[in-house]
Amino acid sequence: MEMRDHTEKLFDNDVERRNLNISDPVYMGDYKSTTTELIYAIDDRPPWYLCILLAFQHYILAFGGIIAIPLILSEPLCVKHDNAVKSQLMCTIFFVSGICTILQTTIGTRLPILQGGTFSLITPTLAILSLPQWKCKNSEAFTFNGTGNFSVNNTEHWQPRIREIQGAIVVASCFQVFLGFSGLIGLILRFIGPLSITPTITLIGLSLFGEAGKKCGTHWGIAVLTVALIILFSQYLRHLEVPLISCSKGKWKIRKYPVFKLFPVLFGMCLSWLICFILTHFDVFPRSPADYGFAARTDINIDAIENSPWFHIPYPGQWGWPTVSLSSVLGMLSGILSSTVESIGDYYTCAKLSGAPNPPTHALNRGIGMEGIGCILAGIWGTGNGTTSYSQNIAALGITKVGSRLVLQTAGILLIILGLFGKFGAIFITIPEPVIGGMFMVMFGMIAAVGMSNLQYVDLNSSRNLFVLGFSMFSGLVIPTWLEGNPGVIRTGVKELDQTITVLLTTKMFVGGFLGCLLDNTIPGSDEERGTSAWHKQMHAGKTNGSVGQSCYDLPFLTKYLRRLSWTRYIPFLPAFQMDRN
């Protein structure tokens, strides 16, 4: 009954209600009346207390992916046991993710999309840090001081490494800004299809299996327990609804929520974390770092909470100003392009789930350009990563039936506030390594599966497609692996050129994606066989013409003034551009 009452409020009058077919799952006219199931559409404003609760839920959904970034980078940055640095990195990535979320939801696409660290940039980052000049040296070895805490010698040596990554991200992201605000992204997408994007995204997940294996190997029992719990919650109990007390219109009611479907990773990690705490308390795990299972203890990094400041403000250039090299920039470009293509698909999905019409051209251009600006900010602040749209938070829109932009803007503010508290970031450092390894197994496996899901549009009975897919995937594993085992084999006589080629060819996603794109666009094949027609049709399904009903994509306060200026019709990221083209 309450759902029906709310749906009726979304229409201005009864005549409009009778003229619209509200039984359609998505109505592409007036964005306020997209679906009978939506509780809050994109421009609706839930009560402040509900905004905070829903925003915190989005934060919880994203936290696993966000904290995974600094945990992965800590070892190649040579700060694996420097808890103070890891805490600051976590606070910084939360803080910048909040800023980028607010920018994207207010100026970018204006869709309810949360921005956070991206795994697309992890692979080229690891390739850059594997170069001889950036590998951890003996003088930076980790030592155990015998009091239960680790110490690091010459910790200042890690900063040149992150400055190199910062510079690569900043410069490579300028290309993403250009793609978005110039409108060229549409041209590039014409050459990218399922057989290009499948090896690119799949190899992101497959290339990180080593990181997952290292952490799981510290205690396979705890790692398997974590995986089992996440599988139990996400697959077997996902339809189980738990009765919870909620308040609606001043009345307390008991409602059922699919909590296991919403928070499977969080529940799985926290339960394993708790078990590790209990086993540590009773000294089940060994106390010596040399013994197997020591890494499962929860008191190893307890000093991180004690030594971290209560309040820490991340600021631009906190690790020093970025350094730039051609090899690092070119290597990072592959990750930027992959993240860009992923985000465009996210925009269309988010629009459908938030009750908005499919995004017009100017909104897509502005969204990609704003993601580029977000990556530049992340590089300047020093997160060691960039930002991108989070698919799991978009999926949550369909589960919660709340597509309000205000909720995600509140989530951005929450990320900024929590990023200011140093002890809050330090709490996550105490998570035992095998628990993190179990989470990595599930998350990286899902990334690989998301990449392979694009094959649903491809004719897999075609020997042409099987060749392109198999060769690009296999080459993306063979070539980088061989080069990593044979460092220095590339010798052109020019040091900078050697480094550039090495970074590109040791980046699995670049090798697989480049070969897939090259072969798919040069070997003869119909659009139906390649899957490009179905892929692009699905991406642009239900696209509306004109600007009618698309005011949710207009820039706040400025659109009515901009449309009075004739020259704005030629600017690809302004609202008048889409109106003029159609």
Coordinates of C-alpha atoms in Angstrom, one line a residue:
M1 CA 0.0 0.0 0.0
E2 CA 2.8 2.4 0.9
M3 CA 4.6 1.6 -2.4
R4 CA 1.4 2.4 -4.3
D5 CA 0.9 5.7 -2.4
H6 CA 4.4 6.8 -3.2
T7 CA 4.1 5.9 -6.9
E8 CA 1.0 8.1 -7.2
K9 CA 2.9 11.0 -5.7
L10 CA 5.3 10.8 -8.6
F11 CA 2.6 11.9 -11.1
D12 CA 1.3 15.5 -11.3
N13 CA -2.3 14.5 -12.0
D14 CA -4.6 11.6 -12.7
V15 CA -4.8 12.3 -16.4
E16 CA -1.0 11.9 -16.7
R17 CA -1.2 8.6 -14.8
R18 CA -3.8 7.2 -17.1
N19 CA -1.8 8.1 -20.2
L20 CA 1.4 6.4 -19.1
N21 CA 1.9 2.7 -19.1
I22 CA 3.3 2.3 -15.6
S23 CA 3.5 -1.5 -16.0
D24 CA 6.6 -1.1 -18.1
P25 CA 9.8 -1.9 -16.1
V26 CA 11.4 1.3 -17.3
Y27 CA 9.6 4.3 -18.8
M28 CA 11.9 6.5 -20.8
G29 CA 9.9 9.7 -20.8
D30 CA 9.5 11.6 -17.6
Y31 CA 12.3 10.4 -15.4
K32 CA 10.2 10.9 -12.2
S33 CA 7.8 8.1 -13.2
T34 CA 10.1 5.3 -14.3
T35 CA 8.9 2.3 -12.3
T36 CA 6.2 1.4 -9.9
E37 CA 8.8 -0.3 -7.7
L38 CA 11.0 2.7 -7.2
I39 CA 10.7 4.2 -3.7
Y40 CA 12.8 7.3 -4.4
A41 CA 13.7 8.4 -7.9
I42 CA 16.8 10.3 -8.9
D43 CA 15.6 13.8 -7.9
D44 CA 13.6 12.8 -4.9
R45 CA 14.8 13.8 -1.5
P46 CA 14.4 11.2 1.3
P47 CA 14.3 12.4 5.0
W48 CA 17.7 13.4 6.3
Y49 CA 17.9 10.5 8.7
L50 CA 17.1 8.0 6.0
C51 CA 19.7 9.7 3.7
I52 CA 22.4 9.1 6.3
L53 CA 21.4 5.4 6.8
L54 CA 21.3 4.7 3.1
A55 CA 24.5 6.6 2.6
F56 CA 26.2 4.5 5.2
Q57 CA 25.0 1.4 3.5
H58 CA 26.6 2.5 0.2
Y59 CA 29.8 3.2 2.2
I60 CA 29.7 -0.4 3.6
L61 CA 29.2 -1.8 0.1
A62 CA 32.2 0.0 -1.3
F63 CA 34.6 -0.3 1.6
G64 CA 35.9 -3.7 0.6
G65 CA 37.0 -2.5 -2.8
I66 CA 38.4 0.8 -1.4
I67 CA 40.5 -0.7 1.4
A68 CA 41.8 -3.5 -1.0
I69 CA 43.7 -0.9 -3.0
P70 CA 46.2 0.2 -0.3
L71 CA 46.5 -3.3 1.0
I72 CA 47.6 -4.6 -2.4
L73 CA 50.0 -1.7 -3.0
S74 CA 51.6 -1.8 0.4
E75 CA 54.0 -4.7 -0.5
P76 CA 55.3 -3.3 -3.9
L77 CA 55.6 0.1 -2.3
C78 CA 57.8 -1.5 0.4
V79 CA 55.5 -0.4 3.3
K80 CA 53.9 -3.8 4.0
H81 CA 54.5 -3.5 7.8
D82 CA 54.6 0.3 8.1
N83 CA 51.2 0.7 9.7
A84 CA 51.4 4.5 9.9
V85 CA 51.8 4.8 6.1
K86 CA 49.1 2.2 5.4
S87 CA 46.7 4.1 7.7
Q88 CA 47.4 7.4 5.9
L89 CA 46.9 5.8 2.5
M90 CA 43.5 4.4 3.6
C91 CA 42.4 7.7 5.0
T92 CA 43.5 9.5 1.8
I93 CA 41.7 7.1 -0.6
F94 CA 38.5 7.4 1.5
F95 CA 38.8 11.2 1.5
V96 CA 39.4 11.6 -2.2
S97 CA 36.7 9.0 -3.1
G98 CA 34.2 11.3 -1.2
I99 CA 35.3 14.4 -3.1
C100 CA 35.1 12.6 -6.5
T101 CA 31.6 11.2 -5.6
I102 CA 30.3 14.6 -4.9
L103 CA 31.8 16.0 -8.1
Q104 CA 30.4 13.2 -10.2
T105 CA 26.9 13.4 -8.7
T106 CA 26.7 17.2 -8.9
I107 CA 28.6 18.2 -12.0
G108 CA 29.5 15.0 -13.9
T109 CA 26.7 12.7 -15.1
R110 CA 24.6 13.7 -12.1
L111 CA 23.6 10.1 -11.7
P112 CA 23.7 8.4 -8.2
I113 CA 27.1 6.8 -8.7
L114 CA 29.7 6.3 -6.0
Q115 CA 33.4 6.8 -7.0
G116 CA 36.2 4.8 -5.5
G117 CA 39.5 3.2 -6.2
T118 CA 39.8 1.1 -9.4
F119 CA 41.4 -2.3 -9.9
S120 CA 41.9 -1.3 -13.6
L121 CA 45.0 0.7 -12.5
I122 CA 46.4 -2.0 -10.2
T123 CA 47.8 -4.1 -13.0
P124 CA 49.8 -1.3 -14.7
T125 CA 50.9 -0.1 -11.2
L126 CA 52.3 -3.5 -10.3
A127 CA 54.1 -3.6 -13.7
I128 CA 55.7 -0.2 -13.1
L129 CA 56.8 -1.1 -9.5
S130 CA 58.3 -4.4 -10.8
L131 CA 60.9 -2.4 -12.8
P132 CA 64.5 -2.9 -11.3
Q133 CA 64.7 0.7 -10.0
W134 CA 61.5 0.4 -8.0
K135 CA 61.9 -3.1 -6.5
C136 CA 62.3 -3.2 -2.7
K137 CA 66.0 -3.3 -1.7
N138 CA 67.7 -5.0 1.2
S139 CA 68.1 -1.7 3.0
E140 CA 64.4 -1.5 3.1
A141 CA 63.8 -4.9 4.6
F142 CA 61.2 -5.5 7.2
T143 CA 62.4 -6.6 10.7
F144 CA 60.6 -7.9 13.7
N145 CA 61.6 -6.0 16.9
G146 CA 60.6 -8.7 19.3
T147 CA 57.8 -6.8 21.0
G148 CA 55.0 -7.8 18.8
N149 CA 55.4 -5.0 16.3
F150 CA 57.2 -4.6 13.0
S151 CA 59.5 -1.8 12.1
V152 CA 60.8 -0.6 8.8
N153 CA 64.2 0.9 8.1
N154 CA 64.5 4.0 5.8
T155 CA 60.7 4.3 5.4
E156 CA 61.2 7.5 3.4
H157 CA 62.4 5.4 0.5
W158 CA 58.8 4.4 -0.4
Q159 CA 57.8 7.9 -1.3
P160 CA 59.7 8.1 -4.7
R161 CA 57.7 5.0 -5.7
I162 CA 54.3 6.4 -5.0
R163 CA 55.3 9.7 -6.6
E164 CA 56.1 7.8 -9.8
I165 CA 52.7 6.2 -9.7
Q166 CA 51.1 9.6 -9.0
G167 CA 52.7 11.2 -12.0
A168 CA 51.7 8.3 -14.3
I169 CA 48.1 8.6 -13.1
V170 CA 47.9 12.4 -13.4
V171 CA 49.3 12.5 -17.0
A172 CA 47.4 9.5 -18.2
S173 CA 44.2 10.9 -16.7
C174 CA 44.6 14.0 -18.8
F175 CA 43.9 11.8 -21.8
Q176 CA 40.6 10.6 -20.1
V177 CA 39.7 14.3 -19.5
F178 CA 40.3 15.0 -23.2
L179 CA 38.3 12.0 -24.3
G180 CA 35.3 13.1 -22.2
F181 CA 35.1 16.8 -22.7
S182 CA 36.1 16.7 -26.4
G183 CA 33.4 14.1 -27.2
L184 CA 35.9 11.7 -28.8
I185 CA 34.9 8.9 -26.5
G186 CA 32.1 8.0 -28.8
L187 CA 34.6 7.5 -31.7
I188 CA 36.8 5.2 -29.7
L189 CA 33.8 3.1 -28.6
R190 CA 33.1 2.2 -32.2
F191 CA 36.3 0.1 -32.2
I192 CA 35.7 -1.6 -28.9
G193 CA 33.5 -4.7 -28.7
P194 CA 33.0 -7.7 -26.5
L195 CA 36.1 -9.4 -27.8
S196 CA 38.2 -6.4 -26.9
I197 CA 36.8 -5.8 -23.4
T198 CA 36.6 -9.4 -22.4
P199 CA 40.3 -10.1 -22.3
T200 CA 41.0 -6.7 -20.8
I201 CA 38.7 -7.0 -17.8
T202 CA 39.2 -10.7 -17.3
L203 CA 43.0 -10.4 -17.1
I204 CA 42.6 -7.7 -14.4
G205 CA 41.2 -10.4 -12.2
L206 CA 43.5 -13.2 -13.3
S207 CA 46.7 -11.1 -13.0
L208 CA 46.0 -10.5 -9.3
F209 CA 45.9 -14.2 -8.4
G210 CA 49.4 -14.0 -7.0
E211 CA 48.4 -11.4 -4.4
A212 CA 45.5 -13.5 -3.3
G213 CA 47.6 -16.6 -3.1
K214 CA 50.3 -14.9 -0.9
K215 CA 47.8 -13.7 1.7
C216 CA 45.8 -17.0 1.7
G217 CA 49.0 -19.0 2.1
T218 CA 49.7 -17.4 5.4
H219 CA 46.9 -19.6 6.9
W220 CA 44.8 -21.5 4.4
G221 CA 42.3 -22.6 7.1
I222 CA 41.2 -19.0 7.9
A223 CA 41.3 -18.1 4.2
V224 CA 39.0 -21.0 3.3
L225 CA 36.7 -20.1 6.2
T226 CA 36.4 -16.5 4.9
V227 CA 35.7 -17.7 1.4
A228 CA 33.1 -20.2 2.7
L229 CA 31.3 -17.6 4.7
I230 CA 31.2 -15.1 1.8
I231 CA 29.8 -17.9 -0.5
L232 CA 27.3 -18.9 2.2
F233 CA 26.0 -15.4 2.6
S234 CA 26.1 -14.3 -1.0
Q235 CA 24.8 -17.4 -2.7
Y236 CA 23.0 -19.7 -0.3
L237 CA 21.4 -17.2 2.0
R238 CA 20.9 -14.3 -0.4
H239 CA 17.2 -14.7 -0.6
L240 CA 16.8 -15.0 3.2
E241 CA 15.1 -11.9 4.6
V242 CA 15.8 -11.0 8.2
P243 CA 13.1 -9.1 10.2
L244 CA 14.3 -5.7 11.4
I245 CA 12.6 -2.8 13.2
S246 CA 12.2 0.3 11.1
C247 CA 10.5 3.7 11.4
S248 CA 8.1 5.0 8.7
K249 CA 6.0 8.2 9.1
G250 CA 6.5 8.1 12.8
K251 CA 5.4 4.5 13.2
W252 CA 7.7 1.6 14.2
K253 CA 7.2 -1.5 12.0
I254 CA 8.9 -4.8 11.5
R255 CA 10.1 -5.3 8.0
K256 CA 12.1 -8.0 6.3
Y257 CA 15.4 -7.1 4.6
P258 CA 17.8 -9.3 2.5
V259 CA 20.7 -8.3 4.7
F260 CA 22.9 -11.2 3.5
K261 CA 22.4 -10.2 -0.1
L262 CA 23.4 -6.6 0.8
F263 CA 26.5 -7.3 2.9
P264 CA 27.9 -10.7 2.2
V265 CA 31.5 -9.6 2.0
L266 CA 31.2 -7.5 5.1
F267 CA 29.6 -10.3 7.2
G268 CA 32.0 -12.9 5.9
M269 CA 35.1 -10.8 6.7
C270 CA 33.8 -9.6 10.1
L271 CA 32.9 -13.1 11.3
S272 CA 36.3 -14.5 10.2
W273 CA 38.0 -11.5 11.9
L274 CA 36.1 -12.3 15.1
I275 CA 37.1 -15.9 15.0
C276 CA 40.7 -14.9 14.5
F277 CA 40.4 -12.6 17.5
I278 CA 39.1 -15.4 19.7
L279 CA 41.8 -17.8 18.6
T280 CA 44.4 -15.2 19.2
H281 CA 43.1 -14.5 22.7
F282 CA 43.5 -18.2 23.6
D283 CA 46.9 -18.4 21.9
V284 CA 45.9 -20.9 19.3
F285 CA 48.0 -19.2 16.7
P286 CA 51.8 -19.2 17.2
R287 CA 53.6 -16.1 18.6
S288 CA 56.7 -16.5 16.5
P289 CA 56.7 -14.7 13.1
A290 CA 58.7 -17.6 11.7
D291 CA 55.9 -20.1 12.4
Y292 CA 53.1 -20.9 10.0
G293 CA 49.8 -19.2 10.9
F294 CA 51.4 -16.2 12.7
A295 CA 49.8 -13.8 10.2
A296 CA 46.3 -14.9 11.4
R297 CA 46.8 -13.2 14.7
T298 CA 44.8 -10.0 15.3
D299 CA 47.4 -8.4 17.7
I300 CA 50.2 -8.1 15.1
N301 CA 49.3 -4.6 14.0
I302 CA 47.5 -3.4 17.1
D303 CA 50.0 -0.6 17.4
A304 CA 48.5 1.0 14.2
I305 CA 45.5 2.1 16.2
E306 CA 47.5 3.3 19.2
N307 CA 50.0 5.3 17.1
S308 CA 47.6 6.7 14.5
P309 CA 46.4 10.3 15.1
W310 CA 42.8 10.8 15.9
F311 CA 42.5 13.5 13.2
H312 CA 44.5 13.6 10.0
I313 CA 43.8 15.9 7.0
P314 CA 45.0 14.5 3.7
Y315 CA 46.4 17.2 1.5
P316 CA 47.8 17.5 -2.1
G317 CA 51.4 16.6 -2.4
Q318 CA 51.6 15.0 1.0
W319 CA 54.2 12.5 -0.3
G320 CA 55.9 15.1 -2.4
W321 CA 55.0 16.2 -5.9
P322 CA 54.5 13.6 -8.7
T323 CA 57.3 12.6 -11.0
V324 CA 56.7 11.7 -14.6
S325 CA 58.3 9.1 -17.0
L326 CA 57.1 8.1 -20.4
S327 CA 57.1 4.3 -19.7
S328 CA 54.9 4.7 -16.6
V329 CA 52.4 7.0 -18.3
L330 CA 52.0 4.7 -21.3
G331 CA 51.5 1.7 -19.1
M332 CA 48.9 3.5 -17.1
L333 CA 46.9 4.5 -20.2
S334 CA 45.8 0.9 -20.7
G335 CA 44.1 1.0 -17.2
I336 CA 42.6 4.4 -17.9
L337 CA 41.0 3.2 -21.1
S338 CA 39.6 0.0 -19.5
S339 CA 38.1 2.0 -16.6
T340 CA 36.5 4.4 -19.1
V341 CA 34.7 1.7 -21.1
E342 CA 33.5 0.1 -17.8
S343 CA 32.1 3.4 -16.6
I344 CA 30.1 4.0 -19.7
G345 CA 28.2 0.7 -19.2
D346 CA 27.7 1.7 -15.5
Y347 CA 26.1 5.0 -16.5
Y348 CA 23.4 3.3 -18.5
T349 CA 22.7 0.7 -15.8
C350 CA 22.6 3.3 -13.1
A351 CA 20.1 5.4 -15.2
K352 CA 17.7 2.5 -15.5
L353 CA 17.9 1.6 -11.8
S354 CA 17.6 5.2 -10.5
G355 CA 14.5 6.1 -12.5
A356 CA 16.2 8.3 -15.1
P357 CA 16.1 8.2 -18.9
N358 CA 19.3 6.9 -20.5
P359 CA 22.0 9.5 -20.3
P360 CA 22.3 11.9 -23.3
T361 CA 25.6 12.5 -25.1
H362 CA 26.5 15.6 -23.1
A363 CA 26.1 13.7 -19.8
L364 CA 28.3 10.8 -20.9
N365 CA 31.0 13.2 -22.1
R366 CA 30.9 15.1 -18.9
G367 CA 30.9 12.0 -16.8
I368 CA 34.0 10.5 -18.4
G369 CA 35.7 14.0 -18.2
M370 CA 34.9 14.2 -14.5
E371 CA 36.2 10.8 -13.9
G372 CA 39.5 11.9 -15.5
I373 CA 39.5 15.0 -13.1
G374 CA 38.8 12.6 -10.2
C375 CA 41.8 10.5 -11.2
I376 CA 44.0 13.6 -11.4
L377 CA 42.9 14.6 -7.9
A378 CA 43.6 11.1 -6.6
G379 CA 47.1 11.4 -8.2
I380 CA 47.8 14.8 -6.7
W381 CA 46.6 13.7 -3.2
G382 CA 48.6 10.5 -3.5
T383 CA 46.2 7.6 -3.1
G384 CA 48.4 5.4 -5.3
N385 CA 45.3 4.8 -7.5
G386 CA 42.6 6.6 -9.4
T387 CA 38.8 6.6 -9.1
T388 CA 36.0 5.0 -11.1
S389 CA 32.3 4.2 -10.7
Y390 CA 31.4 1.3 -8.4
S391 CA 29.2 -1.3 -10.0
Q392 CA 28.3 -3.0 -6.7
N393 CA 26.8 0.3 -5.5
I394 CA 24.8 0.7 -8.7
A395 CA 23.5 -2.8 -8.1
A396 CA 22.4 -1.8 -4.7
L397 CA 20.0 0.8 -6.3
G398 CA 18.0 -2.1 -7.7
I399 CA 17.9 -3.9 -4.4
T400 CA 17.0 -1.0 -2.2
K401 CA 14.7 0.7 -4.8
V402 CA 16.3 4.0 -3.8
G403 CA 17.8 5.9 -6.7
S404 CA 18.0 9.3 -5.1
R405 CA 21.0 11.5 -6.1
L406 CA 21.0 13.1 -2.6
V407 CA 21.7 9.7 -0.9
L408 CA 25.0 9.3 -2.9
Q409 CA 25.9 12.9 -2.3
T410 CA 25.5 12.2 1.4
A411 CA 27.7 9.1 1.0
G412 CA 30.4 11.3 -0.5
I413 CA 30.2 13.6 2.5
L414 CA 30.4 10.5 4.8
L415 CA 33.5 9.3 3.0
I416 CA 35.2 12.6 3.4
I417 CA 34.4 12.8 7.1
L418 CA 35.6 9.2 7.8
G419 CA 38.7 9.9 5.8
L420 CA 39.7 12.6 8.3
F421 CA 40.0 10.1 11.2
G422 CA 43.3 8.4 11.3
K423 CA 42.3 5.7 13.8
F424 CA 39.4 4.8 11.7
G425 CA 41.6 3.8 8.8
A426 CA 44.0 2.1 11.2
I427 CA 41.2 -0.3 12.3
F428 CA 41.3 -2.0 8.9
I429 CA 45.0 -2.6 9.1
T430 CA 44.4 -5.1 12.0
I431 CA 42.5 -7.4 9.7
P432 CA 44.6 -10.6 9.5
E433 CA 46.2 -11.4 6.1
P434 CA 44.4 -14.7 5.5
V435 CA 41.0 -13.0 5.9
I436 CA 42.1 -10.4 3.3
G437 CA 43.3 -13.2 1.1
G438 CA 39.9 -14.9 1.3
M439 CA 38.2 -11.6 0.3
F440 CA 40.6 -11.2 -2.6
M441 CA 39.8 -14.7 -3.9
V442 CA 36.1 -13.8 -4.2
M443 CA 36.5 -10.3 -5.4
F444 CA 39.2 -11.0 -8.0
G445 CA 37.2 -14.0 -9.2
M446 CA 34.2 -11.8 -9.7
I447 CA 36.2 -9.3 -11.7
A448 CA 37.3 -12.0 -14.0
A449 CA 33.8 -13.3 -14.3
V450 CA 32.4 -9.9 -15.1
G451 CA 34.9 -9.7 -18.0
M452 CA 33.8 -13.1 -19.4
S453 CA 30.1 -12.1 -19.1
N454 CA 30.6 -9.9 -22.1
L455 CA 30.9 -13.1 -24.2
Q456 CA 27.1 -13.5 -24.0
Y457 CA 26.8 -11.2 -27.1
V458 CA 29.4 -13.1 -29.1
D459 CA 28.8 -16.1 -31.4
L460 CA 31.0 -18.7 -29.6
N461 CA 30.4 -21.2 -32.4
S462 CA 32.5 -19.1 -34.7
S463 CA 36.1 -20.3 -35.1
R464 CA 37.1 -16.7 -35.8
N465 CA 35.9 -15.5 -32.4
L466 CA 37.4 -18.5 -30.6
F467 CA 40.8 -17.7 -32.1
V468 CA 40.6 -14.0 -31.2
L469 CA 39.5 -14.8 -27.6
G470 CA 41.9 -17.6 -27.0
F471 CA 45.0 -16.0 -28.5
S472 CA 44.5 -12.6 -26.8
M473 CA 43.8 -14.2 -23.4
F474 CA 46.7 -16.7 -23.7
S475 CA 49.1 -14.0 -24.9
G476 CA 48.1 -11.7 -22.1
L477 CA 49.3 -14.4 -19.7
V478 CA 52.4 -15.8 -21.5
I479 CA 54.2 -12.6 -22.6
P480 CA 54.1 -10.7 -19.3
T481 CA 54.9 -13.8 -17.3
W482 CA 58.0 -14.6 -19.5
L483 CA 59.2 -11.0 -19.3
E484 CA 58.8 -10.9 -15.5
G485 CA 61.0 -14.0 -15.3
N486 CA 63.6 -12.6 -17.7
P487 CA 64.2 -8.9 -16.7
G488 CA 66.4 -6.8 -18.8
V489 CA 65.8 -9.0 -22.0
I490 CA 64.5 -5.9 -23.9
R491 CA 67.5 -3.9 -25.0
T492 CA 67.0 -1.3 -27.7
G493 CA 69.9 0.9 -26.6
V494 CA 67.5 3.6 -25.4
K495 CA 66.8 3.3 -21.6
E496 CA 63.5 5.1 -21.7
L497 CA 62.2 3.1 -24.7
D498 CA 63.3 -0.2 -22.9
Q499 CA 61.3 0.8 -19.8
T500 CA 58.2 1.8 -21.9
I501 CA 58.1 -1.5 -23.8
T502 CA 58.7 -3.5 -20.6
V503 CA 55.9 -1.8 -18.7
L504 CA 53.5 -2.2 -21.6
L505 CA 54.3 -5.9 -22.3
T506 CA 54.3 -6.8 -18.6
T507 CA 50.8 -5.3 -18.2
K508 CA 48.6 -8.4 -18.8
M509 CA 45.4 -6.4 -19.4
F510 CA 47.2 -4.2 -22.0
V511 CA 48.6 -7.2 -24.0
G512 CA 45.3 -9.1 -24.0
G513 CA 43.1 -6.1 -24.7
F514 CA 45.4 -4.7 -27.4
L515 CA 45.6 -8.0 -29.3
G516 CA 41.9 -8.6 -28.8
C517 CA 41.0 -5.2 -30.2
L518 CA 43.5 -5.4 -33.1
L519 CA 42.4 -8.9 -34.2
D520 CA 38.7 -8.2 -33.8
N521 CA 38.9 -5.1 -36.0
T522 CA 41.1 -6.6 -38.7
I523 CA 40.0 -10.2 -39.1
P524 CA 36.8 -10.2 -41.3
G525 CA 33.6 -10.9 -39.5
S526 CA 30.0 -9.6 -39.4
D527 CA 28.8 -7.3 -36.6
E528 CA 26.4 -10.1 -35.5
E529 CA 29.2 -12.7 -35.4
R530 CA 31.5 -10.3 -33.4
G531 CA 28.7 -9.4 -31.1
T532 CA 29.2 -5.7 -31.5
S533 CA 25.7 -4.9 -32.8
A534 CA 24.0 -6.7 -29.8
W535 CA 26.6 -5.2 -27.4
H536 CA 26.1 -1.6 -28.5
K537 CA 22.3 -2.1 -28.7
Q538 CA 22.2 -3.3 -25.1
M539 CA 24.4 -0.4 -24.0
H540 CA 22.2 2.1 -25.7
A541 CA 18.9 0.3 -25.2
G542 CA 15.9 2.6 -24.9
K543 CA 17.8 5.8 -25.6
T544 CA 15.6 8.8 -25.8
N545 CA 15.8 11.7 -28.2
G546 CA 15.8 15.3 -27.4
S547 CA 16.1 16.9 -24.0
V548 CA 12.5 16.5 -22.9
G549 CA 12.3 14.6 -19.6
Q550 CA 16.1 14.7 -19.2
S551 CA 16.4 17.7 -16.9
C552 CA 17.9 15.5 -14.3
Y553 CA 21.1 15.7 -16.4
D554 CA 21.2 19.5 -16.5
L555 CA 23.9 21.4 -14.7
P556 CA 22.6 22.9 -11.5
F557 CA 21.7 26.6 -11.7
L558 CA 23.5 27.1 -15.0
T559 CA 21.5 25.3 -17.7
K560 CA 18.8 27.9 -18.3
Y561 CA 21.4 30.5 -18.8
L562 CA 23.7 28.4 -21.0
R563 CA 20.8 27.5 -23.4
R564 CA 20.4 31.2 -24.2
L565 CA 23.9 31.3 -25.7
S566 CA 24.1 30.0 -29.2
W567 CA 27.7 28.8 -29.0
T568 CA 26.9 26.3 -26.3
R569 CA 25.4 23.9 -28.9
Y570 CA 28.9 23.2 -30.1
I571 CA 30.3 22.2 -26.7
P572 CA 30.1 18.4 -26.2
F573 CA 29.6 18.5 -22.4
L574 CA 27.0 21.2 -22.1
P575 CA 23.2 20.3 -22.0
A576 CA 22.5 22.3 -25.2
F577 CA 24.8 20.0 -27.2
Q578 CA 22.4 17.0 -27.0
M579 CA 19.4 19.1 -27.7
D580 CA 21.0 20.6 -30.9
R581 CA 22.1 17.3 -32.3
N582 CA 18.7 15.7 -32.1

